[in-house]
PDB file of C-alpha atoms (C1' of nucleotides) in Angstrom:
ATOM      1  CA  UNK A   1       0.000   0.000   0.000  1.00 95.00           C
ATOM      2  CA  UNK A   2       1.214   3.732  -1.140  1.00 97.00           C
ATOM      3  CA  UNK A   3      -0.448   6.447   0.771  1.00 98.00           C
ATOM      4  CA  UNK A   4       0.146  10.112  -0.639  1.00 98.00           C
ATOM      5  CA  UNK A   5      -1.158  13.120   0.830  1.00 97.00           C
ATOM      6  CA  UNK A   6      -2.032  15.716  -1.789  1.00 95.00           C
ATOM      7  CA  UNK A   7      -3.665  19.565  -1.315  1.00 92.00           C
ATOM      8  CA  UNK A   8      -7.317  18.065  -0.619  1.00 94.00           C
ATOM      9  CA  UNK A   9      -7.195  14.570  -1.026  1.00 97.00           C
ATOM     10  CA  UNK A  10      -5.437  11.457   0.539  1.00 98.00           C
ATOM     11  CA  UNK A  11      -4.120   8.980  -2.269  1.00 98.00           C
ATOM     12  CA  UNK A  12      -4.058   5.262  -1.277  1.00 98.00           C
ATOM     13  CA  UNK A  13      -2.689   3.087  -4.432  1.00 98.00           C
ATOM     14  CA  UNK A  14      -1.954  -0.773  -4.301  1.00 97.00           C
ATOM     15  CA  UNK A  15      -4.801  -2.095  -2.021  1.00 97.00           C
ATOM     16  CA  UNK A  16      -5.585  -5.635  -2.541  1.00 95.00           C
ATOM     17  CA  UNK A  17      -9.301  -6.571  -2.536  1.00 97.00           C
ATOM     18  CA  UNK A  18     -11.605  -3.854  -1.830  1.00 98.00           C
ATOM     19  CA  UNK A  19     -14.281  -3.355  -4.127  1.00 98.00           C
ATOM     20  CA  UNK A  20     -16.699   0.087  -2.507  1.00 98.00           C
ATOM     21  CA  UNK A  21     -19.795  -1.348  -3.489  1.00 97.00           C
ATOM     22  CA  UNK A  22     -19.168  -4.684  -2.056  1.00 97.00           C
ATOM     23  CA  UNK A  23     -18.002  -3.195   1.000  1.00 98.00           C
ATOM     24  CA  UNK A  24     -20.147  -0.485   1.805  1.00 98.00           C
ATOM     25  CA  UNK A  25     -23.295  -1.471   0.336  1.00 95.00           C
ATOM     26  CA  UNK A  26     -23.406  -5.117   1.774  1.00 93.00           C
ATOM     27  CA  UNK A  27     -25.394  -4.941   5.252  1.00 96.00           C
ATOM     28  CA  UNK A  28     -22.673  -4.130   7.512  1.00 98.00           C
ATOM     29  CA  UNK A  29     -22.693  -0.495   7.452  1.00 98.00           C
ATOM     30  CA  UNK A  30     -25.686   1.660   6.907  1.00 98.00           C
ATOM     31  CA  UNK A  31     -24.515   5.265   6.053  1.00 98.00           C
ATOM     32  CA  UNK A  32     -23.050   5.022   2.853  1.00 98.00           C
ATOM     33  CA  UNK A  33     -25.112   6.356  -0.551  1.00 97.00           C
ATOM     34  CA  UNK A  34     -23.687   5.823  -4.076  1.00 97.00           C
ATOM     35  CA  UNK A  35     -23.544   9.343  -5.752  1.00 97.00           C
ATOM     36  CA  UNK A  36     -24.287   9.280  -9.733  1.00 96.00           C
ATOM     37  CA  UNK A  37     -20.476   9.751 -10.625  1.00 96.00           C
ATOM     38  CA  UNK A  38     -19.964   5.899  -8.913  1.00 96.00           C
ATOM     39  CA  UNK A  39     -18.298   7.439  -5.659  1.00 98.00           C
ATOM     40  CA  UNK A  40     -19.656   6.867  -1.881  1.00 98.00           C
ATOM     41  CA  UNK A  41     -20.097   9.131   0.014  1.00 98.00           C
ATOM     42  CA  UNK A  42     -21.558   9.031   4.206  1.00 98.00           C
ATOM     43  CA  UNK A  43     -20.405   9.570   7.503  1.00 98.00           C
ATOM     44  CA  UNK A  44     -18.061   8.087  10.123  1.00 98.00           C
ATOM     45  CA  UNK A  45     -15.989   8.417  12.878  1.00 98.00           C
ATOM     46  CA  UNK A  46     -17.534  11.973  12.728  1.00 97.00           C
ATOM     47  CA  UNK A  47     -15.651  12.647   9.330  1.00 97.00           C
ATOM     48  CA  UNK A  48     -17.934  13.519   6.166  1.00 98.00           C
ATOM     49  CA  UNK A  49     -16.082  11.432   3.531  1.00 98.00           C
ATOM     50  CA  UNK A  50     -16.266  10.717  -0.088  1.00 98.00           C
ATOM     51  CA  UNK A  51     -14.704   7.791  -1.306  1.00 98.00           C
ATOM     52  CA  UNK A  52     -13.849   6.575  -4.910  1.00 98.00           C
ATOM     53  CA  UNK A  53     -11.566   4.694  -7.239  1.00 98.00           C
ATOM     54  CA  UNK A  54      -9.594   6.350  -9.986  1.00 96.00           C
ATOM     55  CA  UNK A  55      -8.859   4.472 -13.552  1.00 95.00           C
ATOM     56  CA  UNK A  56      -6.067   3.094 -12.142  1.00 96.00           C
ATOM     57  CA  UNK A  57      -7.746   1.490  -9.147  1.00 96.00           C
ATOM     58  CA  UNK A  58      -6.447   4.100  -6.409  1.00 98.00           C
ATOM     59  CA  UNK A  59      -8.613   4.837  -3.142  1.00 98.00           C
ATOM     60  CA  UNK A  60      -9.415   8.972  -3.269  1.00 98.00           C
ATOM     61  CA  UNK A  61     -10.025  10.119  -0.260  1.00 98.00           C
ATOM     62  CA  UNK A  62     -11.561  13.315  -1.208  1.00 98.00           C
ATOM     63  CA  UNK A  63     -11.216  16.153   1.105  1.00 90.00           C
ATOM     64  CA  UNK A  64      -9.802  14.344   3.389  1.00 95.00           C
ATOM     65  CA  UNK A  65      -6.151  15.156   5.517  1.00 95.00           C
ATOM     66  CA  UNK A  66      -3.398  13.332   6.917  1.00 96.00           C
ATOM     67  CA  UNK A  67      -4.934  13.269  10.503  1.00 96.00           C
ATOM     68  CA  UNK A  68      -8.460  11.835   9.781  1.00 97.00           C
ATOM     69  CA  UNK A  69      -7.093   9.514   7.510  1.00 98.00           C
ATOM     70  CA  UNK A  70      -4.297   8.069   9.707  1.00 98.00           C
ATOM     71  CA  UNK A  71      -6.158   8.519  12.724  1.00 98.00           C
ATOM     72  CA  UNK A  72      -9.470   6.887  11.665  1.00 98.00           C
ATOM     73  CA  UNK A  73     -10.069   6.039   7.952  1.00 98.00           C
ATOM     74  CA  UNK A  74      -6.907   3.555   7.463  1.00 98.00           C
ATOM     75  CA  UNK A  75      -8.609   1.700  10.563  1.00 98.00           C
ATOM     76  CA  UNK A  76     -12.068   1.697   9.396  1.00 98.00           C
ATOM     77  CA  UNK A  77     -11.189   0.258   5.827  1.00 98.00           C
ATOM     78  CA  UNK A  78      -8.839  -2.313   7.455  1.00 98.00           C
ATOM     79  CA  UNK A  79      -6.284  -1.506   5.200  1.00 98.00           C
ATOM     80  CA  UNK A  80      -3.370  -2.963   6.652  1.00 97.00           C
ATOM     81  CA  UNK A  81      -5.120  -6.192   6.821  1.00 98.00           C
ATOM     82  CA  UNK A  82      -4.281  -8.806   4.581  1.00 98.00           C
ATOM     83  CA  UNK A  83      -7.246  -9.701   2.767  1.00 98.00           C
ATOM     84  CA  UNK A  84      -5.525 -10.805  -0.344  1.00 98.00           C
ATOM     85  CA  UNK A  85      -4.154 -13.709   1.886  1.00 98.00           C
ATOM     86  CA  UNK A  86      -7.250 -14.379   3.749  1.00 98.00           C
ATOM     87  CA  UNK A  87      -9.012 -15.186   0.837  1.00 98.00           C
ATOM     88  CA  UNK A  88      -6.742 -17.420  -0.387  1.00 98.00           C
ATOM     89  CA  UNK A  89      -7.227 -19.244   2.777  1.00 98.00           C
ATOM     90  CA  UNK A  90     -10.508 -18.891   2.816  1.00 98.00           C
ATOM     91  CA  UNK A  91     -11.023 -20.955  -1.091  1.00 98.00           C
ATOM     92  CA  UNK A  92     -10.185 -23.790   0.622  1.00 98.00           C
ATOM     93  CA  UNK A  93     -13.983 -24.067   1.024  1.00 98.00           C
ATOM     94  CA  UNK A  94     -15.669 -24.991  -2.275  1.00 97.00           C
ATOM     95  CA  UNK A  95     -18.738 -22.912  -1.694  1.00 97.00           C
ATOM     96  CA  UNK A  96     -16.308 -19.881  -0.776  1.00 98.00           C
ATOM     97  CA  UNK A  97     -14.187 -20.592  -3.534  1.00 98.00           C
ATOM     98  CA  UNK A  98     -16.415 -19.675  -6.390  1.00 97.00           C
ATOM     99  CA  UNK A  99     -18.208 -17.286  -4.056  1.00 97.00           C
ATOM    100  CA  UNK A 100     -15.198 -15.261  -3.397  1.00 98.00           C
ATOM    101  CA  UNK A 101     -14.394 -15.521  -7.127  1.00 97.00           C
ATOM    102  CA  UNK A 102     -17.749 -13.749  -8.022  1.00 97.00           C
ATOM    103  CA  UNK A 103     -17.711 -11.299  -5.324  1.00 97.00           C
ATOM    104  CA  UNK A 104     -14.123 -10.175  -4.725  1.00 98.00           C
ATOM    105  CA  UNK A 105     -13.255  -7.585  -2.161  1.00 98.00           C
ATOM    106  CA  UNK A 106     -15.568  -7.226   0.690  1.00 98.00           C
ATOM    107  CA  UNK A 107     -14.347  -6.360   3.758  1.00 98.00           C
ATOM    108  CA  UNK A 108     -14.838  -6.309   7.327  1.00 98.00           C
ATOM    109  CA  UNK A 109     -15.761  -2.448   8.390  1.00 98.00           C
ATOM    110  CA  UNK A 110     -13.779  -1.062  12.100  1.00 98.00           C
ATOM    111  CA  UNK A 111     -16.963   0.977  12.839  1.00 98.00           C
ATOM    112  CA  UNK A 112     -17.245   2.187  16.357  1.00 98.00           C
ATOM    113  CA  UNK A 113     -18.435   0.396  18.922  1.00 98.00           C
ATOM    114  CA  UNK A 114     -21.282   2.820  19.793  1.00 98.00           C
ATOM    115  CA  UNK A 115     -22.223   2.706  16.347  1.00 98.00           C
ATOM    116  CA  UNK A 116     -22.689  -0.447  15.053  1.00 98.00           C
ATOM    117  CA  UNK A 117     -24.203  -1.769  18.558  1.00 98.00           C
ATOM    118  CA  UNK A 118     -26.867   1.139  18.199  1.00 98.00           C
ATOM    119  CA  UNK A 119     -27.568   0.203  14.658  1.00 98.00           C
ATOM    120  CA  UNK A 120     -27.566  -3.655  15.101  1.00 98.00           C
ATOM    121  CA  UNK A 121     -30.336  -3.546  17.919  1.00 98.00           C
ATOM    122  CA  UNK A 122     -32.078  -1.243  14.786  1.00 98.00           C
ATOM    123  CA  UNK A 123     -31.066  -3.605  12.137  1.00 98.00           C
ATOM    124  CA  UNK A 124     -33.539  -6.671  14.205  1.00 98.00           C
ATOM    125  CA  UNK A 125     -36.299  -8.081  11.880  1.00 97.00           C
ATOM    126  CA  UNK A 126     -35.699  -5.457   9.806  1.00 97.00           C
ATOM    127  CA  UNK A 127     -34.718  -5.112   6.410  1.00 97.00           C
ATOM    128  CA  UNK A 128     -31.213  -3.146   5.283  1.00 97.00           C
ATOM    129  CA  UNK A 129     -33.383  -0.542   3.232  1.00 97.00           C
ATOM    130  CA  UNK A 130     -35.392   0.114   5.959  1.00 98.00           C
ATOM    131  CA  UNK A 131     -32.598   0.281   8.547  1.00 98.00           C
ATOM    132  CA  UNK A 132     -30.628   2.727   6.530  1.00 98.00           C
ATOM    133  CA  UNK A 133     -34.335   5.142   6.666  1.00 98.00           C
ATOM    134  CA  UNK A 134     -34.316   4.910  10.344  1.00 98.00           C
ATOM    135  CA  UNK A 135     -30.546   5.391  10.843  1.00 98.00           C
ATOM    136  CA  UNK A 136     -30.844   8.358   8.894  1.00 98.00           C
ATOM    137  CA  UNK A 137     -33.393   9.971  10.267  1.00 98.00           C
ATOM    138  CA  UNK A 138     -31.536   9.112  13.733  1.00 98.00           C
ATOM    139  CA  UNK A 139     -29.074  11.389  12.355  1.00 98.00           C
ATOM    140  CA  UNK A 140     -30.461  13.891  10.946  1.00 98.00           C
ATOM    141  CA  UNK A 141     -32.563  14.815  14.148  1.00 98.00           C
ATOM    142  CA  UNK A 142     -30.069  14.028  16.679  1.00 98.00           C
ATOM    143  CA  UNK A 143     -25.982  14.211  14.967  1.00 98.00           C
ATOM    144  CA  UNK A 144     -24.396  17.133  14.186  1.00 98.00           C
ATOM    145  CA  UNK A 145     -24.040  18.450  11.029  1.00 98.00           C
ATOM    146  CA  UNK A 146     -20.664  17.874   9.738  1.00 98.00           C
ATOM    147  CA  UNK A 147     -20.702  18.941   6.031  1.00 97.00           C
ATOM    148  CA  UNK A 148     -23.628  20.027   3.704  1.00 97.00           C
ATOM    149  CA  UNK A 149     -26.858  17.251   4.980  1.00 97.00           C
ATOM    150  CA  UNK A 150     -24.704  15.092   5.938  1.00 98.00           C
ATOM    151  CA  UNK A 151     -25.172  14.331   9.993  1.00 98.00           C
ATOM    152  CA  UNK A 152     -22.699  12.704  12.395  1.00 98.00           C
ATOM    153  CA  UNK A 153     -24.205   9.385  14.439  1.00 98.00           C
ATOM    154  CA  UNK A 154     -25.685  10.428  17.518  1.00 98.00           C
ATOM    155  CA  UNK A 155     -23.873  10.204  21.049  1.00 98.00           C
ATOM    156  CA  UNK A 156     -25.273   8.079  23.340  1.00 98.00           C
ATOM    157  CA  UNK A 157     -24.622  10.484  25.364  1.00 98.00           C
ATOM    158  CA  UNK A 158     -26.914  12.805  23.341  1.00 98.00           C
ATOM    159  CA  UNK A 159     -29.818  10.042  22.935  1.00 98.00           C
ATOM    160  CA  UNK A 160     -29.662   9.478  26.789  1.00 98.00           C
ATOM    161  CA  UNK A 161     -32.308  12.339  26.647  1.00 98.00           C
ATOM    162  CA  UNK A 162     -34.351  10.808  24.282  1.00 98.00           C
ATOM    163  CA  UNK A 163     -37.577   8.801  25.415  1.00 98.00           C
ATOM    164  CA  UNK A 164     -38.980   5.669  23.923  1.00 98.00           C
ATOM    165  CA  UNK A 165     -41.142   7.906  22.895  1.00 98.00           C
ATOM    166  CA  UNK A 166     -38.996  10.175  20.804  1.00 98.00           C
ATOM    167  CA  UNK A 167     -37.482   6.720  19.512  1.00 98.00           C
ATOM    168  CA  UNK A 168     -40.811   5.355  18.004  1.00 98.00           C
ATOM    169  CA  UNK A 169     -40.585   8.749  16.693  1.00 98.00           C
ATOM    170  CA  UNK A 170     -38.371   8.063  14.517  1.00 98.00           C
ATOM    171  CA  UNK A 171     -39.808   4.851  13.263  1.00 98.00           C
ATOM    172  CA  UNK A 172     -37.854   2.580  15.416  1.00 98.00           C
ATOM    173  CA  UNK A 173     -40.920   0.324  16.257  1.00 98.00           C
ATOM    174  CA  UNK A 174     -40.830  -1.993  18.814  1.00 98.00           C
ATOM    175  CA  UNK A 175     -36.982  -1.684  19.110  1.00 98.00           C
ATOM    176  CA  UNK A 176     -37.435   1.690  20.792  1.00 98.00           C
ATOM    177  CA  UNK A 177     -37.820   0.698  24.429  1.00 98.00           C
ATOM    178  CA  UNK A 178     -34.020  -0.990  23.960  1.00 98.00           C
ATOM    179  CA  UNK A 179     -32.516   1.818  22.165  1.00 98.00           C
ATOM    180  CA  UNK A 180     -33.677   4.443  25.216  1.00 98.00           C
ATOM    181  CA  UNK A 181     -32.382   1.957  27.695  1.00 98.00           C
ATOM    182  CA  UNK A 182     -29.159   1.029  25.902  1.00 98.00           C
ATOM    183  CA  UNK A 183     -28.233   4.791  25.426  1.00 98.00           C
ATOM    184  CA  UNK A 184     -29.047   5.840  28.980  1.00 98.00           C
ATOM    185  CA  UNK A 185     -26.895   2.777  30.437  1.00 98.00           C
ATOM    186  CA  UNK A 186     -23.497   3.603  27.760  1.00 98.00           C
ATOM    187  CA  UNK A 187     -23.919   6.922  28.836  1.00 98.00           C
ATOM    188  CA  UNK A 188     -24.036   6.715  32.682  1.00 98.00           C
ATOM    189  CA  UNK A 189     -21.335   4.285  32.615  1.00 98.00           C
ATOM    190  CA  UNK A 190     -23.577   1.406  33.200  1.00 98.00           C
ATOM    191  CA  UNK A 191     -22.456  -0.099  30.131  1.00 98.00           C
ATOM    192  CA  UNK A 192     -18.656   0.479  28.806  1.00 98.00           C
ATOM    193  CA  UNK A 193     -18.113  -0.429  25.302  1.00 98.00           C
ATOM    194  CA  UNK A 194     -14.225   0.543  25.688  1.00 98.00           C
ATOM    195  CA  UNK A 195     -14.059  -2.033  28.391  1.00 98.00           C
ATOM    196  CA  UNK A 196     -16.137  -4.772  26.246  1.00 98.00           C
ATOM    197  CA  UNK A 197     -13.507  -4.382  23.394  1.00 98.00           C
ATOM    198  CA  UNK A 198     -10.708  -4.924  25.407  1.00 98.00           C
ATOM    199  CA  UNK A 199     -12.345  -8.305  26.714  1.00 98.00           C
ATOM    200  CA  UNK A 200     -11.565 -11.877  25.676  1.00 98.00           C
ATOM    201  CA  UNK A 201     -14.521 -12.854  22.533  1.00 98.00           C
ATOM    202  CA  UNK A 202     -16.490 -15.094  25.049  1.00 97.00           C
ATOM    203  CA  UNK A 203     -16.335 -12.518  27.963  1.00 97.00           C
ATOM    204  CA  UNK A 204     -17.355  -9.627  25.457  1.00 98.00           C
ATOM    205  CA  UNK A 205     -20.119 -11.647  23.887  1.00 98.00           C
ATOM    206  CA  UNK A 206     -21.326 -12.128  27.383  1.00 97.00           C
ATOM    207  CA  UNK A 207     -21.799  -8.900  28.134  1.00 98.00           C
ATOM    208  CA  UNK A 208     -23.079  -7.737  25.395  1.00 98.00           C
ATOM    209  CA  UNK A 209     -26.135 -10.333  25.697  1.00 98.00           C
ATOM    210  CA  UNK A 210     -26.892  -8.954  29.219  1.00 98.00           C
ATOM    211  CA  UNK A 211     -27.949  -5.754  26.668  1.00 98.00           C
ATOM    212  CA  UNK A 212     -31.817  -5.257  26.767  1.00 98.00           C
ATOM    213  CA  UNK A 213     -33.034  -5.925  23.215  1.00 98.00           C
ATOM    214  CA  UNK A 214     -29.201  -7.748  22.568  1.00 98.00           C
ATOM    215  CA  UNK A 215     -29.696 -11.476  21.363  1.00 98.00           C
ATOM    216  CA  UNK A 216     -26.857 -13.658  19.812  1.00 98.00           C
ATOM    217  CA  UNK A 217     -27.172 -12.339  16.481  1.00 98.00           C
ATOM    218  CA  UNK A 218     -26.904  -8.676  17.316  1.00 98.00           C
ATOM    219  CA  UNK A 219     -24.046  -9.653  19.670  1.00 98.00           C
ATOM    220  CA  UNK A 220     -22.160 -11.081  17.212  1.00 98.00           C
ATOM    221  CA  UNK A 221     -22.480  -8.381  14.370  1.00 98.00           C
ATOM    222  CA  UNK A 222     -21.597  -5.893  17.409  1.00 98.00           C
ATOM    223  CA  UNK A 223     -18.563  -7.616  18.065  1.00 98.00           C
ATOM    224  CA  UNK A 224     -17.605  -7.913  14.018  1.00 98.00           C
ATOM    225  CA  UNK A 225     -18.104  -4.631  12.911  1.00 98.00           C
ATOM    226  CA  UNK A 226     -17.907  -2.724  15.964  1.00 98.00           C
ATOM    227  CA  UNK A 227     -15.394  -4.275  18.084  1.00 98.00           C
ATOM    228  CA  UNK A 228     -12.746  -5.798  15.682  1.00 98.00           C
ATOM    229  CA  UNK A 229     -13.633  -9.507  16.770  1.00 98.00           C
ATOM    230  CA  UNK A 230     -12.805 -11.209  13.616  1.00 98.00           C
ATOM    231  CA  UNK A 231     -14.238 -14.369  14.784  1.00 98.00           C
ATOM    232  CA  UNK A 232     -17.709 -13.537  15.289  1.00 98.00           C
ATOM    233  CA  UNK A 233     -19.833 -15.190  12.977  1.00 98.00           C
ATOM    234  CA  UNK A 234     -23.654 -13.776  13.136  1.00 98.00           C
ATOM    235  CA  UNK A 235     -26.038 -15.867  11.977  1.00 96.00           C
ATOM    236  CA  UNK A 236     -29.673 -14.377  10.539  1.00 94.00           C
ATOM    237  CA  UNK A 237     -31.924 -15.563   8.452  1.00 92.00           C
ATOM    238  CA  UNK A 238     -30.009 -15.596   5.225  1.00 93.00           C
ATOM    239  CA  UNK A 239     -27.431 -17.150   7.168  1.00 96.00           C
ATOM    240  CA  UNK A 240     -29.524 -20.024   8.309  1.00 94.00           C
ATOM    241  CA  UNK A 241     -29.961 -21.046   5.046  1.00 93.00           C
ATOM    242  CA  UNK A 242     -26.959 -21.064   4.101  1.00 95.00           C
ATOM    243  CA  UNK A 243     -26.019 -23.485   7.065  1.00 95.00           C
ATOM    244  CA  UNK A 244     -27.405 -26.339   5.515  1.00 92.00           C
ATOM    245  CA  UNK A 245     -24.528 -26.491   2.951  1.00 94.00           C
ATOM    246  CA  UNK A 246     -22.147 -27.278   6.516  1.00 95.00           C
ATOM    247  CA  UNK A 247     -24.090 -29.682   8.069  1.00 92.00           C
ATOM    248  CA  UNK A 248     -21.207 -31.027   9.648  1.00 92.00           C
ATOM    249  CA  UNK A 249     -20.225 -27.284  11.252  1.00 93.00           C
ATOM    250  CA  UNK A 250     -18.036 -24.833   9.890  1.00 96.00           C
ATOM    251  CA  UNK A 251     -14.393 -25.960   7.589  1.00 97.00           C
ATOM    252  CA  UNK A 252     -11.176 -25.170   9.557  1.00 97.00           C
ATOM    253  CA  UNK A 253     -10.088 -22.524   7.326  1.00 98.00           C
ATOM    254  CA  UNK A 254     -12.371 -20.413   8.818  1.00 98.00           C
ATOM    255  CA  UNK A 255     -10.796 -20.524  11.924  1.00 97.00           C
ATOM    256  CA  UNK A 256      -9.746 -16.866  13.224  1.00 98.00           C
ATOM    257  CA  UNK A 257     -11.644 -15.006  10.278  1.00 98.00           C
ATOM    258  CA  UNK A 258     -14.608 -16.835  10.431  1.00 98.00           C
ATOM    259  CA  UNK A 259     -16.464 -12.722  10.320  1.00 98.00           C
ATOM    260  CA  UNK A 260     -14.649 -12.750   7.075  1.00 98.00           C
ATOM    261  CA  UNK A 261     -16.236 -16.090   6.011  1.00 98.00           C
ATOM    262  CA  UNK A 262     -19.538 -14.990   6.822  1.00 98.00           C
ATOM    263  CA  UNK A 263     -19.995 -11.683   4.512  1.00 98.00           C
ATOM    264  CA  UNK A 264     -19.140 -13.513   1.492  1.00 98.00           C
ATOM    265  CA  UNK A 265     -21.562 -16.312   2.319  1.00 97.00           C
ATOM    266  CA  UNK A 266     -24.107 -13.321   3.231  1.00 97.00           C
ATOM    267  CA  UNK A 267     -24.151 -11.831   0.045  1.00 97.00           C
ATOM    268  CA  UNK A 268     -24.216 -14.781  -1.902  1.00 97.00           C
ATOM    269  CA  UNK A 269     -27.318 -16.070   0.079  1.00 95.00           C
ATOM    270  CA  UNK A 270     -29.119 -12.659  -0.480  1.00 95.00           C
ATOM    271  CA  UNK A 271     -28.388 -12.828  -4.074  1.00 95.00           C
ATOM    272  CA  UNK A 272     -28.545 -16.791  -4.522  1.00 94.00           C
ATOM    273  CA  UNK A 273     -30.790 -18.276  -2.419  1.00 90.00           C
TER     274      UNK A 273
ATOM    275  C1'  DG B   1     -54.577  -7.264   1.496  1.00 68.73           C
ATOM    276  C1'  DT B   2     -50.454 -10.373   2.761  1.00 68.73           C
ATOM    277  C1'  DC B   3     -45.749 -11.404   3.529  1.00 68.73           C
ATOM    278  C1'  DC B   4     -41.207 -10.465   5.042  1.00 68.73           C
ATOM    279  C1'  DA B   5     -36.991  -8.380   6.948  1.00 68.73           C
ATOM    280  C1'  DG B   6     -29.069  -9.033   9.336  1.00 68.73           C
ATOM    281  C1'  DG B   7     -34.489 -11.157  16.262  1.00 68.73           C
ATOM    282  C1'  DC B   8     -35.626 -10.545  20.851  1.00 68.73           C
ATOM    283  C1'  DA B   9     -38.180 -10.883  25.355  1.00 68.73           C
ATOM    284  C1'  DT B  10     -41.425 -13.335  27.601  1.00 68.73           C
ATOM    285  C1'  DG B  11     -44.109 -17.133  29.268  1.00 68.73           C
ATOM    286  C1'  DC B  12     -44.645 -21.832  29.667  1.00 68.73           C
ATOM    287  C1'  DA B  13     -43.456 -26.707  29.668  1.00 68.73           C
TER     288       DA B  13
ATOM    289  C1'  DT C   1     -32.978 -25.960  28.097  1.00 68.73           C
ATOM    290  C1'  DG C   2     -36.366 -25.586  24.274  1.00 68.73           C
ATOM    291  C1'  DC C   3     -40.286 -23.919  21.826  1.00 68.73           C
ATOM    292  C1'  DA C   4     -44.421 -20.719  20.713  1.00 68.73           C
ATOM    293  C1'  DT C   5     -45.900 -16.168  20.472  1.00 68.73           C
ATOM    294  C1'  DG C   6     -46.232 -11.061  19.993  1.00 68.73           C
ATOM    295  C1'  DC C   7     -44.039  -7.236  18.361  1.00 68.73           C
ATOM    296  C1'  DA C   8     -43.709  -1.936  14.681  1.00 68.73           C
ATOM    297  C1'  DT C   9     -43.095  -0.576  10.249  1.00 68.73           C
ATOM    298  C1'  DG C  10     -42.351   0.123   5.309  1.00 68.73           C
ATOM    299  C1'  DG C  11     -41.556  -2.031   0.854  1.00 68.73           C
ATOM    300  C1'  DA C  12     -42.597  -5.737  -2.441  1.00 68.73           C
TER     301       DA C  12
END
DNA sequence: GTCCAGGCATGCA
DNA sequence: TGCATGCATGGA
């Protein structure tokens, strides 16, 4: 990887396997929107960004500087991860082989913590269009404006005021009464997601399910996309089906990125089964 | 109108 | 421990 800063922009040439519309348009993330010209652009980390790929396959970070870049974006995109490597591994498995050969260059997301929990407890028997309308209205009534319409995610500290009320509001549904509990208890202190992060997989996932309105499958995207556990391997209803093609559990070359293993079989199920 | 979506809490056996 | 049920809402 070649990083160059320029006037405006950040440069990032030779990145292995990330293709933006696999990536941020696959379910994992909910604030990205493809503008007509083929870029993304969204929110996060509290950093408008717009993101694209030149002719010759380079990352422009438009409008974008040294410090947000090194001190969040590099992170968030994973980019000194190896996924060129894991995916070899990875087409070992014979469904993941042609899968990954299809649908090259998804990766795993280092959203905050905050974040992606808060969204995930959303994202419950709900679909991703719909999530993204409720997210974004979230925003929009309760982030702050960082560039031109486009709104920062909301600090649970900020939402702490918020009633379940307010919440339905919003068109949160039935999920409401968890969301004004969960952002009352990370703001108090109750609940620290800094501490969670920094806990063995088993001991975070525990805690997490002690969350009102937090069942194994929110857990487990929580801890993939918001707290960097590789390992977690959420299971919905896409994912069920595509359990019956490893009846006899998951192959061993999943072991350590089985997260990794998982989108890929996600978005072939949504777009194969 | 009916069905479904990146499920969970609750009650009951 | 395991299973049935209700739950909000918007798009297909």
């Amino acid at each position: 990887m070649r990083v160059e800063y320029t006037q405006n922009d950040v440069v990032v040439s030779d990145v292995e396997c990330l293709d933006l519309d696999l990536t941020l348009d696959c379910g994992q993330a909910f604030r990205w929107e493809k503008q007509d010209d083929g870029s993304y652009s969204g929110v996060a980390g509290g950093y408008f960004l717009n993101i694209s790929k030149n002719e010759n396959g380079d990352l422009i970070f438009r409008n974008t500087d040294r410090d947000s870049f090194e001190g969040f974006f590099r992170n968030y995109f994973d980019l000194d991860k190896d996924y060129k490597k894991i995916c070899e591994t990875l087409k070992q498995d014979e469904l993941l082989s042609s899968t990954i050969d299809e649908y090259y260059g998804i990766r795993i997301l280092n959203q905050e913590p905050w974040e992606a929990l808060c969204s995930f407890v959303i994202s419950q028997q709900n679909n991703i269009k719909r999530i993204k309308l409720i997210i974004s209205r979230l925003c929009a009534a309760y982030g702050d404006e960082v560039a031109d319409g486009w709104y920062s995610f909301p600090s649970a500290e900020r939402l702490s005021a918020l009633t379940t009320e307010d919440f339905e509001a919003l068109g949160c549904g039935y999920r409401a009464k968890y969301l004004e509990r969960l952002s009352k208890d990370v703001a108090s202190g109750k609940i620290d997601l800094e501490k969670i992060k920094s806990l063995p997989l088993e001991e975070a996932r525990k805690e997490l399910l002690n969350i009102y309105g937090v069942g194994i499958k929110v857990a487990n995207c929580a801890l993939l996309f918001g707290f960097q556990f590789y390992s977690a391997f959420p299971v919905d209803v896409w994912m069920k089906r595509v359990m019956e093609y490893y009846p006899d559990g998951l192959p061993k070359c999943f072991d350590g990125i089985e997260g990794i293993a998982q989108q890929y079989l996600f978005h072939w199920a949504r777009n194969n089964l």
